[in-house]
Amino acid sequence: MIRFASLWLALLAAGIARADEVHVAVAANFSAPMKEIAARFERESGHKVLATVGATGRFYAQIRNGAPFEVLLAADDETPARLEKEGSAAPGTRFTYAIGKLVLWSPQAGLVDERGDVLSQGKFAHLAIANPKLAPYGAAALETLDKLGLRERLASRLVQGDSIGQAHQFVVSGAAPLGFVALSQVTSGGQLQSGSAWVVPATLYAPLRQDAVLLAAGKDKPAALAFLRYLQGEPARLLIRAYGYAL
């Protein structure tokens, strides 16, 4: 955090904190709050946010191969730390911007019960999850099935999307009647928007601690630093909580 503050002050002192663009790689689970945060940031700062939404694992590969992202909002804390260690992110700029929550959701009212017993009952053809090799929420879904002793039994019914966004789309489109998605994708203002859901107990999966980091391409960019500072401010934090995240 000290390093992050010093970078920002150095840019201000140089007198180059002008309106600019910031290229942000955004984990799919954070797509909805990102839209609101970006709009508010643009109004207040004059900077422009260029956001790309996708799977954290794919972003890692793209960043290592030279993709021009300046900020990463990951779905985990391991990827930003790894990028920092490998020299692809600015040291001392990582921080946790959200702690995600996993939910089993169906657009069909009454299908998912409040204890998630629908999983053991098995009265469904397909269960959507994100690819656990690319998306932390997918790994959390598999961990949940492991803890429940259901992974082997349900393995043939799993349909995987590259990201949690695609897993959610599988359920919305009817390709799967239910799936493990992010709570932020199906709630607004603390209320379920439609269908039925079971909020998976946090004891069933490792914490989904989501870190942001300034990437090497953004270390001299005032807009990138300004965006990260805004993300840490109370207005952004309140909005993040409204989407069901912990902080």
PDB file of C-alpha atoms in Angstrom:
ATOM      1  CA  MET A   1       0.000   0.000   0.000  1.00  0.00           C
ATOM      2  CA  ILE A   2       2.912   2.376   0.712  1.00  0.00           C
ATOM      3  CA  ARG A   3       4.353   1.610  -2.715  1.00  0.00           C
ATOM      4  CA  PHE A   4       0.959   2.280  -4.333  1.00  0.00           C
ATOM      5  CA  ALA A   5       0.618   5.653  -2.593  1.00  0.00           C
ATOM      6  CA  SER A   6       4.134   6.690  -3.561  1.00  0.00           C
ATOM      7  CA  LEU A   7       3.489   5.903  -7.221  1.00  0.00           C
ATOM      8  CA  TRP A   8       0.361   8.046  -7.187  1.00  0.00           C
ATOM      9  CA  LEU A   9       2.075  10.972  -5.478  1.00  0.00           C
ATOM     10  CA  ALA A  10       4.969  10.813  -7.903  1.00  0.00           C
ATOM     11  CA  LEU A  11       2.631  11.124 -10.853  1.00  0.00           C
ATOM     12  CA  LEU A  12       0.801  14.032  -9.286  1.00  0.00           C
ATOM     13  CA  ALA A  13       4.088  15.785  -8.595  1.00  0.00           C
ATOM     14  CA  ALA A  14       5.074  15.326 -12.224  1.00  0.00           C
ATOM     15  CA  GLY A  15       1.900  17.126 -13.231  1.00  0.00           C
ATOM     16  CA  ILE A  16       0.695  14.418 -15.588  1.00  0.00           C
ATOM     17  CA  ALA A  17      -2.561  13.417 -13.887  1.00  0.00           C
ATOM     18  CA  ARG A  18      -4.611  14.247 -16.976  1.00  0.00           C
ATOM     19  CA  ALA A  19      -7.717  12.593 -18.372  1.00  0.00           C
ATOM     20  CA  ASP A  20      -6.708   9.278 -19.917  1.00  0.00           C
ATOM     21  CA  GLU A  21      -7.802   5.681 -20.511  1.00  0.00           C
ATOM     22  CA  VAL A  22      -7.310   2.678 -18.261  1.00  0.00           C
ATOM     23  CA  HIS A  23      -7.431  -0.866 -19.632  1.00  0.00           C
ATOM     24  CA  VAL A  24      -8.865  -3.217 -16.995  1.00  0.00           C
ATOM     25  CA  ALA A  25      -9.077  -7.025 -17.096  1.00  0.00           C
ATOM     26  CA  VAL A  26     -12.114  -7.964 -14.986  1.00  0.00           C
ATOM     27  CA  ALA A  27     -13.022 -11.378 -13.577  1.00  0.00           C
ATOM     28  CA  ALA A  28     -16.404 -12.434 -14.961  1.00  0.00           C
ATOM     29  CA  ASN A  29     -18.098 -12.619 -11.556  1.00  0.00           C
ATOM     30  CA  PHE A  30     -17.448  -8.893 -11.087  1.00  0.00           C
ATOM     31  CA  SER A  31     -18.967  -7.770 -14.395  1.00  0.00           C
ATOM     32  CA  ALA A  32     -22.132  -6.148 -13.005  1.00  0.00           C
ATOM     33  CA  PRO A  33     -20.564  -4.097 -10.192  1.00  0.00           C
ATOM     34  CA  MET A  34     -17.717  -3.147 -12.532  1.00  0.00           C
ATOM     35  CA  LYS A  35     -20.157  -1.471 -14.918  1.00  0.00           C
ATOM     36  CA  GLU A  36     -21.483   0.752 -12.145  1.00  0.00           C
ATOM     37  CA  ILE A  37     -18.083   1.481 -10.648  1.00  0.00           C
ATOM     38  CA  ALA A  38     -16.624   2.337 -14.053  1.00  0.00           C
ATOM     39  CA  ALA A  39     -19.495   4.697 -14.878  1.00  0.00           C
ATOM     40  CA  ARG A  40     -19.124   6.552 -11.581  1.00  0.00           C
ATOM     41  CA  PHE A  41     -15.349   6.705 -11.898  1.00  0.00           C
ATOM     42  CA  GLU A  42     -15.589   8.129 -15.405  1.00  0.00           C
ATOM     43  CA  ARG A  43     -18.032  10.830 -14.308  1.00  0.00           C
ATOM     44  CA  GLU A  44     -15.917  11.864 -11.347  1.00  0.00           C
ATOM     45  CA  SER A  45     -12.433  11.606 -12.850  1.00  0.00           C
ATOM     46  CA  GLY A  46     -12.813  12.292 -16.545  1.00  0.00           C
ATOM     47  CA  HIS A  47     -10.826   9.128 -17.271  1.00  0.00           C
ATOM     48  CA  LYS A  48     -12.183   6.425 -19.588  1.00  0.00           C
ATOM     49  CA  VAL A  49     -12.416   2.773 -18.496  1.00  0.00           C
ATOM     50  CA  LEU A  50     -11.879   0.094 -21.141  1.00  0.00           C
ATOM     51  CA  ALA A  51     -12.945  -3.150 -19.454  1.00  0.00           C
ATOM     52  CA  THR A  52     -12.521  -6.695 -20.731  1.00  0.00           C
ATOM     53  CA  VAL A  53     -14.437  -9.414 -18.880  1.00  0.00           C
ATOM     54  CA  GLY A  54     -13.255 -13.012 -18.736  1.00  0.00           C
ATOM     55  CA  ALA A  55     -11.701 -15.881 -16.809  1.00  0.00           C
ATOM     56  CA  THR A  56      -8.814 -15.098 -14.477  1.00  0.00           C
ATOM     57  CA  GLY A  57      -6.764 -18.012 -15.797  1.00  0.00           C
ATOM     58  CA  ARG A  58      -7.022 -16.769 -19.362  1.00  0.00           C
ATOM     59  CA  PHE A  59      -6.105 -13.246 -18.286  1.00  0.00           C
ATOM     60  CA  TYR A  60      -2.980 -14.602 -16.624  1.00  0.00           C
ATOM     61  CA  ALA A  61      -1.831 -16.222 -19.868  1.00  0.00           C
ATOM     62  CA  GLN A  62      -2.658 -13.120 -21.906  1.00  0.00           C
ATOM     63  CA  ILE A  63      -0.815 -10.784 -19.531  1.00  0.00           C
ATOM     64  CA  ARG A  64       2.257 -13.018 -19.547  1.00  0.00           C
ATOM     65  CA  ASN A  65       2.127 -12.931 -23.349  1.00  0.00           C
ATOM     66  CA  GLY A  66       2.092  -9.138 -23.461  1.00  0.00           C
ATOM     67  CA  ALA A  67      -1.599  -8.185 -23.472  1.00  0.00           C
ATOM     68  CA  PRO A  68      -1.796  -4.415 -22.792  1.00  0.00           C
ATOM     69  CA  PHE A  69      -3.940  -4.580 -19.649  1.00  0.00           C
ATOM     70  CA  GLU A  70      -3.003  -2.014 -17.006  1.00  0.00           C
ATOM     71  CA  VAL A  71      -5.113  -3.261 -14.085  1.00  0.00           C
ATOM     72  CA  LEU A  72      -6.275  -6.762 -13.169  1.00  0.00           C
ATOM     73  CA  LEU A  73      -9.329  -7.433 -11.012  1.00  0.00           C
ATOM     74  CA  ALA A  74      -8.894 -11.158 -10.429  1.00  0.00           C
ATOM     75  CA  ALA A  75     -11.260 -13.753  -9.021  1.00  0.00           C
ATOM     76  CA  ASP A  76      -8.551 -14.951  -6.642  1.00  0.00           C
ATOM     77  CA  ASP A  77      -5.525 -13.675  -4.748  1.00  0.00           C
ATOM     78  CA  GLU A  78      -3.037 -16.168  -6.174  1.00  0.00           C
ATOM     79  CA  THR A  79      -2.939 -14.849  -9.738  1.00  0.00           C
ATOM     80  CA  PRO A  80      -2.062 -11.225  -8.840  1.00  0.00           C
ATOM     81  CA  ALA A  81       0.605 -12.465  -6.411  1.00  0.00           C
ATOM     82  CA  ARG A  82       2.058 -14.717  -9.089  1.00  0.00           C
ATOM     83  CA  LEU A  83       2.136 -11.890 -11.638  1.00  0.00           C
ATOM     84  CA  GLU A  84       3.897  -9.666  -9.115  1.00  0.00           C
ATOM     85  CA  LYS A  85       6.472 -12.354  -8.369  1.00  0.00           C
ATOM     86  CA  GLU A  86       7.109 -12.851 -12.081  1.00  0.00           C
ATOM     87  CA  GLY A  87       7.568  -9.135 -12.724  1.00  0.00           C
ATOM     88  CA  SER A  88       4.323  -8.567 -14.639  1.00  0.00           C
ATOM     89  CA  ALA A  89       2.717  -6.470 -11.878  1.00  0.00           C
ATOM     90  CA  ALA A  90       3.940  -3.501  -9.853  1.00  0.00           C
ATOM     91  CA  PRO A  91       5.232  -4.511  -6.394  1.00  0.00           C
ATOM     92  CA  GLY A  92       3.222  -3.342  -3.403  1.00  0.00           C
ATOM     93  CA  THR A  93       0.019  -2.539  -5.313  1.00  0.00           C
ATOM     94  CA  ARG A  94      -2.043  -5.656  -4.548  1.00  0.00           C
ATOM     95  CA  PHE A  95      -5.112  -5.398  -2.342  1.00  0.00           C
ATOM     96  CA  THR A  96      -8.323  -7.352  -1.760  1.00  0.00           C
ATOM     97  CA  TYR A  97     -11.260  -5.565  -3.350  1.00  0.00           C
ATOM     98  CA  ALA A  98     -13.914  -8.232  -2.668  1.00  0.00           C
ATOM     99  CA  ILE A  99     -14.513 -11.638  -1.111  1.00  0.00           C
ATOM    100  CA  GLY A 100     -16.854 -13.622  -3.308  1.00  0.00           C
ATOM    101  CA  LYS A 101     -19.691 -15.952  -2.411  1.00  0.00           C
ATOM    102  CA  LEU A 102     -20.689 -19.101  -4.270  1.00  0.00           C
ATOM    103  CA  VAL A 103     -24.346 -19.900  -4.881  1.00  0.00           C
ATOM    104  CA  LEU A 104     -26.268 -22.777  -6.445  1.00  0.00           C
ATOM    105  CA  TRP A 105     -28.897 -21.109  -8.619  1.00  0.00           C
ATOM    106  CA  SER A 106     -31.742 -21.944 -10.966  1.00  0.00           C
ATOM    107  CA  PRO A 107     -34.073 -19.557 -12.818  1.00  0.00           C
ATOM    108  CA  GLN A 108     -36.847 -21.999 -11.917  1.00  0.00           C
ATOM    109  CA  ALA A 109     -38.631 -21.097  -8.692  1.00  0.00           C
ATOM    110  CA  GLY A 110     -38.594 -23.914  -6.149  1.00  0.00           C
ATOM    111  CA  LEU A 111     -36.024 -26.098  -7.894  1.00  0.00           C
ATOM    112  CA  VAL A 112     -33.167 -25.231  -5.536  1.00  0.00           C
ATOM    113  CA  ASP A 113     -34.046 -25.616  -1.860  1.00  0.00           C
ATOM    114  CA  GLU A 114     -32.521 -23.581   0.963  1.00  0.00           C
ATOM    115  CA  ARG A 115     -30.210 -26.438   2.008  1.00  0.00           C
ATOM    116  CA  GLY A 116     -29.051 -27.503  -1.448  1.00  0.00           C
ATOM    117  CA  ASP A 117     -30.592 -30.963  -1.113  1.00  0.00           C
ATOM    118  CA  VAL A 118     -31.421 -30.856  -4.828  1.00  0.00           C
ATOM    119  CA  LEU A 119     -27.811 -31.887  -5.457  1.00  0.00           C
ATOM    120  CA  SER A 120     -28.086 -35.179  -3.585  1.00  0.00           C
ATOM    121  CA  GLN A 121     -31.569 -35.848  -4.965  1.00  0.00           C
ATOM    122  CA  GLY A 122     -30.112 -35.631  -8.465  1.00  0.00           C
ATOM    123  CA  LYS A 123     -33.335 -34.793 -10.320  1.00  0.00           C
ATOM    124  CA  PHE A 124     -31.618 -32.825 -13.070  1.00  0.00           C
ATOM    125  CA  ALA A 125     -29.742 -33.637 -16.264  1.00  0.00           C
ATOM    126  CA  HIS A 126     -26.964 -31.067 -16.127  1.00  0.00           C
ATOM    127  CA  LEU A 127     -25.172 -28.903 -13.579  1.00  0.00           C
ATOM    128  CA  ALA A 128     -23.227 -25.878 -14.822  1.00  0.00           C
ATOM    129  CA  ILE A 129     -19.905 -24.823 -13.331  1.00  0.00           C
ATOM    130  CA  ALA A 130     -17.005 -22.666 -14.484  1.00  0.00           C
ATOM    131  CA  ASN A 131     -13.850 -24.406 -15.687  1.00  0.00           C
ATOM    132  CA  PRO A 132     -11.942 -25.062 -12.438  1.00  0.00           C
ATOM    133  CA  LYS A 133      -8.601 -24.755 -14.254  1.00  0.00           C
ATOM    134  CA  LEU A 134      -9.392 -21.214 -15.389  1.00  0.00           C
ATOM    135  CA  ALA A 135     -11.925 -19.837 -12.923  1.00  0.00           C
ATOM    136  CA  PRO A 136     -11.619 -19.820  -9.109  1.00  0.00           C
ATOM    137  CA  TYR A 137     -15.405 -20.068  -8.770  1.00  0.00           C
ATOM    138  CA  GLY A 138     -15.260 -23.313 -10.742  1.00  0.00           C
ATOM    139  CA  ALA A 139     -12.615 -24.652  -8.373  1.00  0.00           C
ATOM    140  CA  ALA A 140     -14.840 -23.635  -5.449  1.00  0.00           C
ATOM    141  CA  ALA A 141     -17.763 -25.511  -7.011  1.00  0.00           C
ATOM    142  CA  LEU A 142     -15.730 -28.717  -7.301  1.00  0.00           C
ATOM    143  CA  GLU A 143     -14.465 -28.304  -3.755  1.00  0.00           C
ATOM    144  CA  THR A 144     -18.069 -27.981  -2.591  1.00  0.00           C
ATOM    145  CA  LEU A 145     -19.067 -31.178  -4.384  1.00  0.00           C
ATOM    146  CA  ASP A 146     -16.060 -32.916  -2.835  1.00  0.00           C
ATOM    147  CA  LYS A 147     -17.018 -31.800   0.665  1.00  0.00           C
ATOM    148  CA  LEU A 148     -20.576 -33.018   0.069  1.00  0.00           C
ATOM    149  CA  GLY A 149     -19.335 -36.357  -1.274  1.00  0.00           C
ATOM    150  CA  LEU A 150     -21.129 -35.780  -4.578  1.00  0.00           C
ATOM    151  CA  ARG A 151     -18.383 -35.051  -7.083  1.00  0.00           C
ATOM    152  CA  GLU A 152     -18.030 -38.572  -8.446  1.00  0.00           C
ATOM    153  CA  ARG A 153     -21.780 -39.135  -8.594  1.00  0.00           C
ATOM    154  CA  LEU A 154     -22.425 -35.900 -10.509  1.00  0.00           C
ATOM    155  CA  ALA A 155     -19.289 -35.851 -12.691  1.00  0.00           C
ATOM    156  CA  SER A 156     -21.105 -36.975 -15.852  1.00  0.00           C
ATOM    157  CA  ARG A 157     -23.688 -34.199 -15.469  1.00  0.00           C
ATOM    158  CA  LEU A 158     -21.255 -31.300 -15.211  1.00  0.00           C
ATOM    159  CA  VAL A 159     -21.129 -28.788 -18.055  1.00  0.00           C
ATOM    160  CA  GLN A 160     -18.248 -26.335 -17.910  1.00  0.00           C
ATOM    161  CA  GLY A 161     -18.024 -22.770 -19.118  1.00  0.00           C
ATOM    162  CA  ASP A 162     -14.701 -21.012 -19.595  1.00  0.00           C
ATOM    163  CA  SER A 163     -15.700 -18.421 -17.004  1.00  0.00           C
ATOM    164  CA  ILE A 164     -18.335 -17.986 -14.317  1.00  0.00           C
ATOM    165  CA  GLY A 165     -20.068 -15.681 -16.794  1.00  0.00           C
ATOM    166  CA  GLN A 166     -20.432 -18.509 -19.295  1.00  0.00           C
ATOM    167  CA  ALA A 167     -21.560 -20.928 -16.579  1.00  0.00           C
ATOM    168  CA  HIS A 168     -24.266 -18.430 -15.627  1.00  0.00           C
ATOM    169  CA  GLN A 169     -25.286 -18.142 -19.283  1.00  0.00           C
ATOM    170  CA  PHE A 170     -25.642 -21.928 -19.530  1.00  0.00           C
ATOM    171  CA  VAL A 171     -28.249 -21.776 -16.771  1.00  0.00           C
ATOM    172  CA  VAL A 172     -30.015 -18.688 -18.124  1.00  0.00           C
ATOM    173  CA  SER A 173     -30.288 -20.270 -21.586  1.00  0.00           C
ATOM    174  CA  GLY A 174     -31.610 -23.573 -20.247  1.00  0.00           C
ATOM    175  CA  ALA A 175     -28.573 -25.617 -21.304  1.00  0.00           C
ATOM    176  CA  ALA A 176     -28.434 -26.601 -17.623  1.00  0.00           C
ATOM    177  CA  PRO A 177     -31.370 -26.235 -15.209  1.00  0.00           C
ATOM    178  CA  LEU A 178     -29.093 -25.141 -12.371  1.00  0.00           C
ATOM    179  CA  GLY A 179     -25.487 -24.241 -11.731  1.00  0.00           C
ATOM    180  CA  PHE A 180     -22.885 -22.893  -9.377  1.00  0.00           C
ATOM    181  CA  VAL A 181     -22.501 -19.165 -10.019  1.00  0.00           C
ATOM    182  CA  ALA A 182     -21.420 -16.045  -8.161  1.00  0.00           C
ATOM    183  CA  LEU A 183     -23.927 -14.516  -5.770  1.00  0.00           C
ATOM    184  CA  SER A 184     -23.287 -11.169  -7.453  1.00  0.00           C
ATOM    185  CA  GLN A 185     -24.710 -12.525 -10.718  1.00  0.00           C
ATOM    186  CA  VAL A 186     -28.154 -13.323  -9.342  1.00  0.00           C
ATOM    187  CA  THR A 187     -28.789 -10.720  -6.637  1.00  0.00           C
ATOM    188  CA  SER A 188     -29.274  -6.982  -6.532  1.00  0.00           C
ATOM    189  CA  GLY A 189     -29.493  -4.917  -3.390  1.00  0.00           C
ATOM    190  CA  GLY A 190     -29.278  -8.075  -1.322  1.00  0.00           C
ATOM    191  CA  GLN A 191     -32.316  -9.671  -2.982  1.00  0.00           C
ATOM    192  CA  LEU A 192     -32.490 -12.665  -5.327  1.00  0.00           C
ATOM    193  CA  GLN A 193     -33.548 -11.319  -8.713  1.00  0.00           C
ATOM    194  CA  SER A 194     -35.311 -14.465  -9.925  1.00  0.00           C
ATOM    195  CA  GLY A 195     -35.596 -18.209  -9.498  1.00  0.00           C
ATOM    196  CA  SER A 196     -34.327 -20.161  -6.502  1.00  0.00           C
ATOM    197  CA  ALA A 197     -30.945 -20.393  -4.834  1.00  0.00           C
ATOM    198  CA  TRP A 198     -28.832 -21.899  -2.089  1.00  0.00           C
ATOM    199  CA  VAL A 199     -25.998 -19.750  -0.793  1.00  0.00           C
ATOM    200  CA  VAL A 200     -23.219 -22.282  -0.301  1.00  0.00           C
ATOM    201  CA  PRO A 201     -21.822 -22.207   3.254  1.00  0.00           C
ATOM    202  CA  ALA A 202     -18.332 -20.713   3.352  1.00  0.00           C
ATOM    203  CA  THR A 203     -17.125 -23.833   5.189  1.00  0.00           C
ATOM    204  CA  LEU A 204     -17.479 -25.859   1.979  1.00  0.00           C
ATOM    205  CA  TYR A 205     -14.873 -24.018  -0.097  1.00  0.00           C
ATOM    206  CA  ALA A 206     -11.712 -21.975   0.318  1.00  0.00           C
ATOM    207  CA  PRO A 207     -12.307 -18.213   0.641  1.00  0.00           C
ATOM    208  CA  LEU A 208     -12.780 -16.491  -2.711  1.00  0.00           C
ATOM    209  CA  ARG A 209     -10.499 -13.605  -1.871  1.00  0.00           C
ATOM    210  CA  GLN A 210     -10.353 -11.405  -4.956  1.00  0.00           C
ATOM    211  CA  ASP A 211      -7.322  -9.157  -5.396  1.00  0.00           C
ATOM    212  CA  ALA A 212      -6.665  -6.202  -7.655  1.00  0.00           C
ATOM    213  CA  VAL A 213      -3.200  -5.280  -8.860  1.00  0.00           C
ATOM    214  CA  LEU A 214      -1.515  -2.636 -10.971  1.00  0.00           C
ATOM    215  CA  LEU A 215       0.100  -4.360 -13.936  1.00  0.00           C
ATOM    216  CA  ALA A 216       3.466  -3.456 -15.394  1.00  0.00           C
ATOM    217  CA  ALA A 217       1.822  -1.749 -18.377  1.00  0.00           C
ATOM    218  CA  GLY A 218      -0.020   0.608 -16.039  1.00  0.00           C
ATOM    219  CA  LYS A 219       2.695   1.594 -13.589  1.00  0.00           C
ATOM    220  CA  ASP A 220       3.231   4.996 -15.223  1.00  0.00           C
ATOM    221  CA  LYS A 221      -0.429   5.609 -16.093  1.00  0.00           C
ATOM    222  CA  PRO A 222      -2.312   8.150 -13.932  1.00  0.00           C
ATOM    223  CA  ALA A 223      -5.693   6.720 -14.976  1.00  0.00           C
ATOM    224  CA  ALA A 224      -4.730   3.226 -13.812  1.00  0.00           C
ATOM    225  CA  LEU A 225      -3.572   4.480 -10.421  1.00  0.00           C
ATOM    226  CA  ALA A 226      -6.632   6.700 -10.062  1.00  0.00           C
ATOM    227  CA  PHE A 227      -8.936   3.767 -10.795  1.00  0.00           C
ATOM    228  CA  LEU A 228      -7.318   1.577  -8.146  1.00  0.00           C
ATOM    229  CA  ARG A 229      -7.588   4.372  -5.603  1.00  0.00           C
ATOM    230  CA  TYR A 230     -11.262   4.819  -6.477  1.00  0.00           C
ATOM    231  CA  LEU A 231     -11.868   1.087  -6.056  1.00  0.00           C
ATOM    232  CA  GLN A 232     -10.586   1.357  -2.479  1.00  0.00           C
ATOM    233  CA  GLY A 233     -12.862   4.278  -1.617  1.00  0.00           C
ATOM    234  CA  GLU A 234     -16.053   4.008   0.403  1.00  0.00           C
ATOM    235  CA  PRO A 235     -18.508   4.658  -2.493  1.00  0.00           C
ATOM    236  CA  ALA A 236     -17.070   1.721  -4.440  1.00  0.00           C
ATOM    237  CA  ARG A 237     -16.941  -0.481  -1.342  1.00  0.00           C
ATOM    238  CA  LEU A 238     -20.603   0.193  -0.575  1.00  0.00           C
ATOM    239  CA  LEU A 239     -21.562  -0.768  -4.108  1.00  0.00           C
ATOM    240  CA  ILE A 240     -19.481  -3.939  -3.929  1.00  0.00           C
ATOM    241  CA  ARG A 241     -21.230  -4.970  -0.708  1.00  0.00           C
ATOM    242  CA  ALA A 242     -24.612  -4.331  -2.354  1.00  0.00           C
ATOM    243  CA  TYR A 243     -23.788  -7.077  -4.849  1.00  0.00           C
ATOM    244  CA  GLY A 244     -23.324  -9.617  -2.075  1.00  0.00           C
ATOM    245  CA  TYR A 245     -19.570  -9.521  -1.651  1.00  0.00           C
ATOM    246  CA  ALA A 246     -17.827  -9.369   1.692  1.00  0.00           C
ATOM    247  CA  LEU A 247     -14.883  -7.057   2.321  1.00  0.00           C
TER     248      LEU A 247
END
